[in-house]
Short mmCIF file of C-alpha atoms and ligand atoms in Angstrom, two decimals:
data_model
loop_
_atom_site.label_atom_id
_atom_site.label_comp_id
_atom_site.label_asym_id
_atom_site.label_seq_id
_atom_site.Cartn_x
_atom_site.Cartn_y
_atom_site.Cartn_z
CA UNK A 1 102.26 132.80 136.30
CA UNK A 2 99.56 131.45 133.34
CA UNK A 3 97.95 128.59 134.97
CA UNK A 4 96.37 125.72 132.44
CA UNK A 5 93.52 123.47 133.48
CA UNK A 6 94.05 120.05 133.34
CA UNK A 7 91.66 117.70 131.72
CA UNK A 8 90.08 115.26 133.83
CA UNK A 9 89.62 111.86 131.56
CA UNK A 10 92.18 109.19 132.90
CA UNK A 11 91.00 106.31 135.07
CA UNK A 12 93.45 107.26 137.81
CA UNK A 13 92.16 110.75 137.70
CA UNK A 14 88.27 109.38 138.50
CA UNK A 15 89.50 107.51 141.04
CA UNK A 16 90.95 110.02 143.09
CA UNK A 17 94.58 108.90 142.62
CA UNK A 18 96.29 111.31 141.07
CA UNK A 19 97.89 113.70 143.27
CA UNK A 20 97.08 117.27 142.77
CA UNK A 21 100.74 118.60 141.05
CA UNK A 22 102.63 121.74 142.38
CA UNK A 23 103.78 122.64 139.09
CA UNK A 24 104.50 125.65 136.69
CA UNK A 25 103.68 125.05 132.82
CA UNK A 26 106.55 124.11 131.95
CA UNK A 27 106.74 121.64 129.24
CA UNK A 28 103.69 124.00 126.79
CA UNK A 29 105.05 124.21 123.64
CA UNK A 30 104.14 125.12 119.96
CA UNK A 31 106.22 122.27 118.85
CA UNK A 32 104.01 119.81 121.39
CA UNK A 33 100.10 120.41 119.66
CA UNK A 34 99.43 116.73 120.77
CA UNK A 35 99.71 117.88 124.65
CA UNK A 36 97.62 120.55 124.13
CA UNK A 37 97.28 122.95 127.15
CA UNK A 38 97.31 119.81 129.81
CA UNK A 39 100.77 119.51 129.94
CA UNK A 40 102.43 120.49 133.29
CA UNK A 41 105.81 119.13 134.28
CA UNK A 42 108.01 120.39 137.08
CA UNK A 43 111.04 120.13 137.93
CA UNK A 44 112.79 120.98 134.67
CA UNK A 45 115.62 118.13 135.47
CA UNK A 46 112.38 115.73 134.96
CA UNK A 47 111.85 116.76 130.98
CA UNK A 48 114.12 117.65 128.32
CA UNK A 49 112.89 118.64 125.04
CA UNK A 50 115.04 117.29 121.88
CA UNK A 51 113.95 118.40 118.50
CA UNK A 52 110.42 118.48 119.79
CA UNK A 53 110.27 115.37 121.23
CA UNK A 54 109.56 115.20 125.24
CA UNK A 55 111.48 113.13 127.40
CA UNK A 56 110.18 112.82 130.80
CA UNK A 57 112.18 110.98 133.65
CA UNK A 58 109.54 108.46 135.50
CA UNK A 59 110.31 105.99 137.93
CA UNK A 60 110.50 102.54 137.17
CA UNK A 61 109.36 101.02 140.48
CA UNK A 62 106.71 103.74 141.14
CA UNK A 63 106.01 105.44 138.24
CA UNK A 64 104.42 108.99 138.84
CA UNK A 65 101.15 109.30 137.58
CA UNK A 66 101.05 112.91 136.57
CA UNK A 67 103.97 112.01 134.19
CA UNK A 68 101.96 109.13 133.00
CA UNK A 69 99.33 111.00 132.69
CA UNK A 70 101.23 113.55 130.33
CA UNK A 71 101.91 110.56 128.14
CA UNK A 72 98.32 109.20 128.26
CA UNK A 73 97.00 112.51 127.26
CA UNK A 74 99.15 112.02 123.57
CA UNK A 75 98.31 108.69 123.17
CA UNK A 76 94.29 109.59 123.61
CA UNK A 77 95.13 112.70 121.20
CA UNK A 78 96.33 110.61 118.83
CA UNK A 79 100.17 110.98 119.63
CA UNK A 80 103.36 108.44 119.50
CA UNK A 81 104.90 107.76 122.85
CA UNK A 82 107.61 105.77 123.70
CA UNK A 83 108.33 104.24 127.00
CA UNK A 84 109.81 100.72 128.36
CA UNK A 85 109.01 97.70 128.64
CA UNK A 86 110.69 94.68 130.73
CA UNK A 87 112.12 93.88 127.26
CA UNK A 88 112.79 97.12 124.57
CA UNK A 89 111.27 100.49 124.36
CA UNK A 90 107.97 100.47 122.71
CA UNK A 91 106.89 103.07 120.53
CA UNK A 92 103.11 103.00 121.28
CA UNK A 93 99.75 104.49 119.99
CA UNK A 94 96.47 103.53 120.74
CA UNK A 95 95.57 100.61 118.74
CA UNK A 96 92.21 100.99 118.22
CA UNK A 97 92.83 104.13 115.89
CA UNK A 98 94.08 103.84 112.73
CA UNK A 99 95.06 107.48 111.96
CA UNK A 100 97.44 106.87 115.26
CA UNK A 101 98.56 103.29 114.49
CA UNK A 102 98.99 104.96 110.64
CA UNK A 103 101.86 107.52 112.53
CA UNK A 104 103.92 104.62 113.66
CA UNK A 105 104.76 103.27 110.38
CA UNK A 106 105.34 106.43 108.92
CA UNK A 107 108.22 107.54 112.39
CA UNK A 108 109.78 104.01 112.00
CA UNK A 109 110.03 103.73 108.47
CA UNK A 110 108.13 100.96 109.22
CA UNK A 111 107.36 98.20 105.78
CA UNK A 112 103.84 98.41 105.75
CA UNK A 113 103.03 94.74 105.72
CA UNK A 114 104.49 93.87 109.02
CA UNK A 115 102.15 94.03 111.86
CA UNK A 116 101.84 95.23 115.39
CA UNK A 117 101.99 94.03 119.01
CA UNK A 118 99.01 94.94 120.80
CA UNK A 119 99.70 95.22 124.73
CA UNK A 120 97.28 95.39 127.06
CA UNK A 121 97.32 96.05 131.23
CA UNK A 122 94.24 93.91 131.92
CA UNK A 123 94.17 89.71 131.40
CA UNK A 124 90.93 90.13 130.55
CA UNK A 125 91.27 92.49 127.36
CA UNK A 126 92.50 89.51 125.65
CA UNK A 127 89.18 88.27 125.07
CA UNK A 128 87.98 92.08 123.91
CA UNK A 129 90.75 91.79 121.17
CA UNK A 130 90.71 88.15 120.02
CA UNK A 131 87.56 86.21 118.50
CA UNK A 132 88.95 82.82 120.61
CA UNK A 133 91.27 82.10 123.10
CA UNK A 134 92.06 78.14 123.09
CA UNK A 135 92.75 76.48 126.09
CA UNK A 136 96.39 76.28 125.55
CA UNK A 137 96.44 80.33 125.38
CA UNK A 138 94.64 80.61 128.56
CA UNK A 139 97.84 78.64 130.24
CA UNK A 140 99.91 80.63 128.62
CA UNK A 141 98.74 83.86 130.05
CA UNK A 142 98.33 81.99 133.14
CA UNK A 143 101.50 81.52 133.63
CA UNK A 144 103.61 84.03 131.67
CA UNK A 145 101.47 87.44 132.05
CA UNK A 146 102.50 89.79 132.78
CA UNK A 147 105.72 89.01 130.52
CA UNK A 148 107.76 88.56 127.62
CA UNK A 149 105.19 86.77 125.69
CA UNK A 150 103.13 87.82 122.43
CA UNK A 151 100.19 85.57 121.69
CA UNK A 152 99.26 85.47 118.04
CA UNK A 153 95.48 84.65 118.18
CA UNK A 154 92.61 85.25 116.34
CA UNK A 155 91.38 88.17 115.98
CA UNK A 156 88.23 90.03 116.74
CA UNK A 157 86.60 92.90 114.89
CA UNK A 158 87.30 95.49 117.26
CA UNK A 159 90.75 96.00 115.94
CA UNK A 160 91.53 98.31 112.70
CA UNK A 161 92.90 96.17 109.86
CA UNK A 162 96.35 99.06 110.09
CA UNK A 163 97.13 97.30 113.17
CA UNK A 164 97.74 93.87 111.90
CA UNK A 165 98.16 94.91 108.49
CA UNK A 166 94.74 93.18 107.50
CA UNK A 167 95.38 89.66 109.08
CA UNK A 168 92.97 87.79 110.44
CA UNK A 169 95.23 87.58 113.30
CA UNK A 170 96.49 89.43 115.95
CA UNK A 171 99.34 89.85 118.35
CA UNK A 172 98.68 90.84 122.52
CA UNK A 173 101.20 91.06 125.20
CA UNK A 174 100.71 92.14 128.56
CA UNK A 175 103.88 93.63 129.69
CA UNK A 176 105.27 92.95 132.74
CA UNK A 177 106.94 96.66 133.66
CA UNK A 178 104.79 99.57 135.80
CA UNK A 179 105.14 102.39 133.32
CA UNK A 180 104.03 100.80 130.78
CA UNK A 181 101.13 99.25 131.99
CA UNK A 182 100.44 102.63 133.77
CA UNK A 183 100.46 104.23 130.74
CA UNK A 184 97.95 101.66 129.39
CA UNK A 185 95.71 102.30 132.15
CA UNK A 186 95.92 106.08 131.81
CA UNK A 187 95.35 105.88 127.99
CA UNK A 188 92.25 103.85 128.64
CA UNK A 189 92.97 101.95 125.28
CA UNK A 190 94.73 98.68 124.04
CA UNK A 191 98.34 100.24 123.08
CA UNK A 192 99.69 99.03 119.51
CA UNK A 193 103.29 99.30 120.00
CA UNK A 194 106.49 97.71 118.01
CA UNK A 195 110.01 98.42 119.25
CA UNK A 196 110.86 102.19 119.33
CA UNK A 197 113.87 101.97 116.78
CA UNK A 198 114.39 102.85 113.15
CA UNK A 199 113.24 100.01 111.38
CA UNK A 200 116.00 97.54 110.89
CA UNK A 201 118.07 98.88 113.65
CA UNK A 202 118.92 97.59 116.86
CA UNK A 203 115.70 97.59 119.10
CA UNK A 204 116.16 100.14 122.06
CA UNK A 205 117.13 99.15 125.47
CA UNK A 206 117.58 103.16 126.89
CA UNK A 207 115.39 106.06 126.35
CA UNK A 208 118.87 107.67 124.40
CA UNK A 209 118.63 104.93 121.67
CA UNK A 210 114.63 105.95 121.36
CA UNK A 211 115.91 109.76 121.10
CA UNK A 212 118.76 108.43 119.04
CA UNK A 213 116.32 107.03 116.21
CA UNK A 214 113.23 109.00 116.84
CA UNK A 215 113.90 112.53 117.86
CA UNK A 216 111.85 114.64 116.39
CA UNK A 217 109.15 111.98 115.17
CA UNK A 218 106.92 111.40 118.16
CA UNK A 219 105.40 113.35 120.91
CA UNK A 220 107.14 111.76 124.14
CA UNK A 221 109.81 109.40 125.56
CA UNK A 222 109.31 108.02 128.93
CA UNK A 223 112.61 107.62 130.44
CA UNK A 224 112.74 104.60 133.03
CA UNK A 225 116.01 103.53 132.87
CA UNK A 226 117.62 100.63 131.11
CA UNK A 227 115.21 97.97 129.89
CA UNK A 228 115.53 94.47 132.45
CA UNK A 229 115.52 91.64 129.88
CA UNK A 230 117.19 93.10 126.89
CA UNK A 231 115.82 90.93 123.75
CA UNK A 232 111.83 90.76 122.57
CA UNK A 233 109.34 89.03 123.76
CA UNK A 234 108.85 85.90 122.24
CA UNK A 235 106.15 85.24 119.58
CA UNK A 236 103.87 82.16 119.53
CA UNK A 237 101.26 81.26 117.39
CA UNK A 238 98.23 79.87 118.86
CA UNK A 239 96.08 79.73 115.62
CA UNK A 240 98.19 76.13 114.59
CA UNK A 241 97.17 72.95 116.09
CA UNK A 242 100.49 72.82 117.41
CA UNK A 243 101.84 75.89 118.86
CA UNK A 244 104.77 77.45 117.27
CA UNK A 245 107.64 80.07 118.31
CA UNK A 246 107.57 82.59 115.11
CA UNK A 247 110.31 84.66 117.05
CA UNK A 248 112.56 83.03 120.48
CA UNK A 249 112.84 86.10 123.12
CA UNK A 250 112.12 86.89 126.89
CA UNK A 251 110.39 83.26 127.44
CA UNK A 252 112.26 80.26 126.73
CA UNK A 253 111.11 77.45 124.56
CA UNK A 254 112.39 75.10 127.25
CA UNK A 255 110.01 76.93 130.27
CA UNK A 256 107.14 76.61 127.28
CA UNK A 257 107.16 73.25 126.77
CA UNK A 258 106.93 72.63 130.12
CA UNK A 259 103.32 74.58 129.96
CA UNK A 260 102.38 73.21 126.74
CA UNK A 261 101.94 69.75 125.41
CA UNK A 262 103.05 69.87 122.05
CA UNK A 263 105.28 72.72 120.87
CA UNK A 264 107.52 73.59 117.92
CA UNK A 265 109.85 76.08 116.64
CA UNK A 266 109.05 77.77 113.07
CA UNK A 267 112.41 77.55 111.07
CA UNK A 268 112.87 81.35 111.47
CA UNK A 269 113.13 81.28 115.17
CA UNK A 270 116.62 79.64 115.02
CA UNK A 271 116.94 82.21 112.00
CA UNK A 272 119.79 79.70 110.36
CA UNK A 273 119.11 80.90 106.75
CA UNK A 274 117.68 83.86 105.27
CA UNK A 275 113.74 83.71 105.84
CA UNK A 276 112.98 84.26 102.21
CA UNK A 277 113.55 80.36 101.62
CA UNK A 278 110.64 79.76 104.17
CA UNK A 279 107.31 80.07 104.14
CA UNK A 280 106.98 83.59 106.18
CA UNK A 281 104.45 83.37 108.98
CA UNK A 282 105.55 86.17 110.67
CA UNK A 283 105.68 88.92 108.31
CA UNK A 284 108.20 91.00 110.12
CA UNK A 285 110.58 87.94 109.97
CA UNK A 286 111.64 88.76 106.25
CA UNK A 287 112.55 91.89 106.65
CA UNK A 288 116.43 92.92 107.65
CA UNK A 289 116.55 93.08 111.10
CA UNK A 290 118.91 94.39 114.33
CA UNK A 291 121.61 95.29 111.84
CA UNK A 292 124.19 97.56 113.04
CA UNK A 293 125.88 99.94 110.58
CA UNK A 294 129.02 98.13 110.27
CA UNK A 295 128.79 94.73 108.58
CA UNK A 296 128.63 91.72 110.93
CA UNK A 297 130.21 88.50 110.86
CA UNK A 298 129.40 85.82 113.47
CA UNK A 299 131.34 82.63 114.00
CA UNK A 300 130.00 79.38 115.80
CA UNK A 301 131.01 76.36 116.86
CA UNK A 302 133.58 74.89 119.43
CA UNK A 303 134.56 77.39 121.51
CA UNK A 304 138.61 77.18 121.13
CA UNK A 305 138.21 77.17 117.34
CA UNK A 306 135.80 79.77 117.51
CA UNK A 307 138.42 82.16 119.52
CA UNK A 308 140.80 81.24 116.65
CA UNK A 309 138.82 82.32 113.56
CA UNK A 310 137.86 85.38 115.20
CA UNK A 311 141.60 86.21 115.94
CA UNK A 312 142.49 85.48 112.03
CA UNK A 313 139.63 87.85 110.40
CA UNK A 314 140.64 90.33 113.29
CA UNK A 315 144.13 90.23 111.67
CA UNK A 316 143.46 90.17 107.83
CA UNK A 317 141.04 93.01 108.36
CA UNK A 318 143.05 95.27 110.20
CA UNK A 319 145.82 94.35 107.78
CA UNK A 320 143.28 95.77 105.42
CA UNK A 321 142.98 99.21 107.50
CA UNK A 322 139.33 97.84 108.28
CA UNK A 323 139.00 99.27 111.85
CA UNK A 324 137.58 96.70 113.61
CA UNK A 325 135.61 95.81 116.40
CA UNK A 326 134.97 92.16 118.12
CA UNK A 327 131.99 91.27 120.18
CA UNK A 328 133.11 88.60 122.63
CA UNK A 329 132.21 87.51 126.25
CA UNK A 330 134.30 87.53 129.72
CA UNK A 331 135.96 84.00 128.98
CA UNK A 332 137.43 84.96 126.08
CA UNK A 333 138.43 89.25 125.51
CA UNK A 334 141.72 87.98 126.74
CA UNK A 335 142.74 86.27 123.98
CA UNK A 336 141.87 89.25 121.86
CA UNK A 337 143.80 92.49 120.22
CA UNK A 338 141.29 94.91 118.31
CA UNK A 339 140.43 97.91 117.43
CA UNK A 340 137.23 98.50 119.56
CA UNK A 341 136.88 95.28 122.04
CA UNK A 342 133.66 94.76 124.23
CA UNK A 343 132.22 91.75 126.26
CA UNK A 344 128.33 90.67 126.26
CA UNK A 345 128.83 89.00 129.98
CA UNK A 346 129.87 85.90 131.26
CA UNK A 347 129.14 82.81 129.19
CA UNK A 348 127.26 81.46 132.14
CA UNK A 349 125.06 84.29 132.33
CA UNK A 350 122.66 84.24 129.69
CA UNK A 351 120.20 86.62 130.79
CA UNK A 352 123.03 89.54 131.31
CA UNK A 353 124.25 88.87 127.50
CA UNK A 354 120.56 89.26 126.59
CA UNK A 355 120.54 92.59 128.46
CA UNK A 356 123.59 93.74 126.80
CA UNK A 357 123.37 92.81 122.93
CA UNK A 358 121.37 95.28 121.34
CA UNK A 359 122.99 98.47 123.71
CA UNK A 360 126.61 96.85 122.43
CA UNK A 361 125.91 96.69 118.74
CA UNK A 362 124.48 100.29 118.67
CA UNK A 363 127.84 101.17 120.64
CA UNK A 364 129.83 99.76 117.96
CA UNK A 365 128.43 102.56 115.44
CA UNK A 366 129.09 105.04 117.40
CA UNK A 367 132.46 104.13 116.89
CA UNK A 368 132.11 103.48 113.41
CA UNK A 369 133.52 100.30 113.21
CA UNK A 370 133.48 98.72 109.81
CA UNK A 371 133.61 95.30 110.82
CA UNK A 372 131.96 93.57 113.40
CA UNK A 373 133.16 89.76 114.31
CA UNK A 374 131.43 88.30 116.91
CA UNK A 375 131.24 85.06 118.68
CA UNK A 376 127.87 82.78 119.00
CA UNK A 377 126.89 81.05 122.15
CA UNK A 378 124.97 78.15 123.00
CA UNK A 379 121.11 78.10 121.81
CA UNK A 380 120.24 76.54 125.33
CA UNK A 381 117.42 79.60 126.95
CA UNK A 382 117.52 82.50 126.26
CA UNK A 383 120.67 81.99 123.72
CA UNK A 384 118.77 81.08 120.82
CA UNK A 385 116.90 84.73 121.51
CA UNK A 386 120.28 86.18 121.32
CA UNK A 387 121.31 84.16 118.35
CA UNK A 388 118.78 84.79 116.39
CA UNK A 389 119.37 88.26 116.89
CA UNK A 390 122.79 87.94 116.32
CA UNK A 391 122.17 85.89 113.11
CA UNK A 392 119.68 88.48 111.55
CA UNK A 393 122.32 91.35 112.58
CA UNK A 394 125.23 89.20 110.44
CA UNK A 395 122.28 89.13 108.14
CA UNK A 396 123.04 85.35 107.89
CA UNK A 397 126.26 85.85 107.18
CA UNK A 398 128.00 83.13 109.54
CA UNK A 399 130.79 81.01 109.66
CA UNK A 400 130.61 77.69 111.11
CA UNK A 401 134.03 76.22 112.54
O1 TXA B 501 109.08 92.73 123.44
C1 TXA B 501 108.43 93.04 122.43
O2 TXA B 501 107.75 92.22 121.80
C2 TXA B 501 108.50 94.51 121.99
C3 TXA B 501 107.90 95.36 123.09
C4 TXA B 501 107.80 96.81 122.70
O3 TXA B 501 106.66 94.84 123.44
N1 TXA B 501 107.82 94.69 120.74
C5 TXA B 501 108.30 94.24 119.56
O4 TXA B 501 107.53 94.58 118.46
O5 TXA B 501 109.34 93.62 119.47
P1 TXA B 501 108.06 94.45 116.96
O6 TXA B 501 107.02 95.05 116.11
O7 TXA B 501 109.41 95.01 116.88
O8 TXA B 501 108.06 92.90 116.70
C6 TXA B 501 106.82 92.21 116.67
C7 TXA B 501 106.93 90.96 115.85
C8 TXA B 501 107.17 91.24 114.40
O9 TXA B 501 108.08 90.30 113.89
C9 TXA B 501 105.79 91.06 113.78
O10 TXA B 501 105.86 90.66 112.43
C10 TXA B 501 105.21 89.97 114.65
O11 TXA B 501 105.66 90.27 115.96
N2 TXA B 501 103.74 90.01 114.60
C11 TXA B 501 102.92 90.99 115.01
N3 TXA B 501 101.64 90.69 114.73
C12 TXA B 501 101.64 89.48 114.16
C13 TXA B 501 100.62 88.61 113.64
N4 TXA B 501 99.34 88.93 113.66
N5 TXA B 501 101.03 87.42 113.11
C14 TXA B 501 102.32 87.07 113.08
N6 TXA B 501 103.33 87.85 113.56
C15 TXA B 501 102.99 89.03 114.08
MG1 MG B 502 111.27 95.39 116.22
#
């Protein structure tokens, strides 16, 4: 048995944490250069390799640190890892090198003029990456980090101009799951990361929908399960003299306002009409968005009329041989007849439909559906996340009843 030495770099590692592993090379691999000869991962039911890329199981409540440690090494090498977040896979590289940040645009297809989230593992780095932190920022991190919450701030000139696409802004998150702000730790480095899809595609909620998109293109997944709060984080800018929400996700407007004096929502948050009649602050905003394959058509308003314009486009479609699918919620699949039927939750369980949208719009592709109708809910917490989502996915194409 050919024994590799492991480098000793990480923070974990200096402090004594790491556990010394019991472990054949297993994972070594021409088609791996970004691990190197540091890679050592045993059992084999922990990794599986597809098309080069290396997903490792980790545990979500107690991540294991020489796991995280495999995906540190990439990220210091210059590598792409994915891994979760409370909210969507991330597909992360260490933001303060461009040549690294340069490889996410290129494995997502990424436009090149929409920037990226930096997150960080430490409160503090905040004030490493941003040139000022106003007073209503500090409550926010207060009281929100770790958590679904981007601030856009400032920034200072420690970050490359890839990362935020030459802004004089930037956008930092501390995440609020263990893997990934072990794997910050580990790297030692802010980690740029924007969701681990295919641009324009759902955002991932599983480590499959990561493989799904990104096989392949980047150096490791790490698995922890199903992602806890299902939509984004959501996106304020602090630069304004009034706050605004650029995107609604994991924090509610209503819990912000209760933090902040004076807050409003930027016309693309409730995402009512296409973005390229407003005046774009976030630059991702413009850009099609969550779309599954199949064309989407979402119809709001009063609930009972709502079930009833859903049932007539269910019929005249499938009267077309469209094979169709409908997304609705618990209260209402009775009512319905279609090709491919599936539920986002209970109506009065907001968070659960938030945890469900993006994994159920991917599932409708794999059907291949050609149609999707699906039903809005109310904007009240975390439904105008999910319906601006849902909006951008219909690509604005809603009916009102
Ligand atoms: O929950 C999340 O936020 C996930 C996880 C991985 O943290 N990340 C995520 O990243 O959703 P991404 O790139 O898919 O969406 C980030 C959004 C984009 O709309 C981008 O345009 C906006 O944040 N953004 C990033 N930097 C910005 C900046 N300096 N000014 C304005 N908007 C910015
Ligand atoms: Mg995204």
């Amino acid at each position: 048995m050919k024994v590799y030495s492991i480098r000793f770099h990480s923070h974990a590692q200096l402090e004594g944490h790491i556990p010394r592993c019991n472990c054949v090379p297993g994972v070594l691999d021409k088609n791996l250069p970004i691990l190197g000869k540091t890679a050592r991962l045993e059992p084999k039911s922990v990794w599986k390799k597809v098309k080069g890329t290396l997903k490792i199981k980790v545990n979500p409540a107690k991540p294991q640190v020489d796991r995280i440690r495999i995906a540190a090494d990439a990220i210091k090498k210059g590598g792409l890892v994915a891994f979760p977040t409370e909210t969507v896979y991330g597909l992360g590289a260490d933001a303060l090198n461009p040549d690294a940040v340069a490889k996410i645009f290129t494995a997502k297809e990424r436009p090149a003029d929409n920037p990226i989230i930096v997150h960080i593992a430490d409160k503090k780095d905040v004030y490493r990456l941003a040139k000022n932190v106003p007073n209503g920022a500090k409550k926010l991190t207060a009281e929100f980090w770790p958590g679904p919450l981007t601030l856009i701030l400032k920034r200072s000139s420690l970050v490359p101009d890839i990362t935020v696409v030459g802004l004089d802004t930037i956008a930092v998150r501390m995440p609020n799951s263990k893997v990934a702000l072990a794997l910050i730790r580990e790297s030692g480095t802010p980690i740029a990361a924007p969701s681990a899809n295919r641009a324009g595609k759902p955002s991932p909620t599983t480590a499959q929908h990561v493989i799904d998109d990104l096989a392949g293109r980047i150096d490791v997944v790490l698995d922890g399960g199903s992602t806890k709060v299902g939509v984004e984080s959501t996106v304020i800018d602090m630069t304004t003299r009034i706050p605004r929400i650029l995107r609604p996700g994991g924090t509610s407007f209503e819990d912000l306002k209760k933090v902040l004096c004076k807050v409003r929502l930027h016309p693309a948050a409730t995402a009512e009409k296409g973005t390229w009649v407003l005046r774009v602050r976030a630059p991702g905003i413009k850009h099609r968005h969550y779309a599954p394959e199949a064309q989407l058509i979402l119809i709001e308003g009063k609930l009972d009329r709502v079930v009833k314009r859903v049932k007539e486009l269910t019929a005249v479609n499938m009267a077309d041989g469209k094979k169709v699918g409908i997304l609705a919620t618990d209260e209402t699949m009775s009512n319905y007849d279609a090709d491919v039927l599936k539920s986002l939750g209970s109506r009065s369980n907001v968070a659960v439909i938030a945890r469900n949208l993006f994994r159920l719009l991917r599932e409708f592709d794999k059907e291949k559906v050609d149609i999707i109708i699906a039903e809005g809910i109310p904007l009240k917490g975390m439904g105008l996340a999910v319906m601006n989502r849902l909006r951008r996915a219909a690509n604005f194409n809603i009916i009102r009843v």
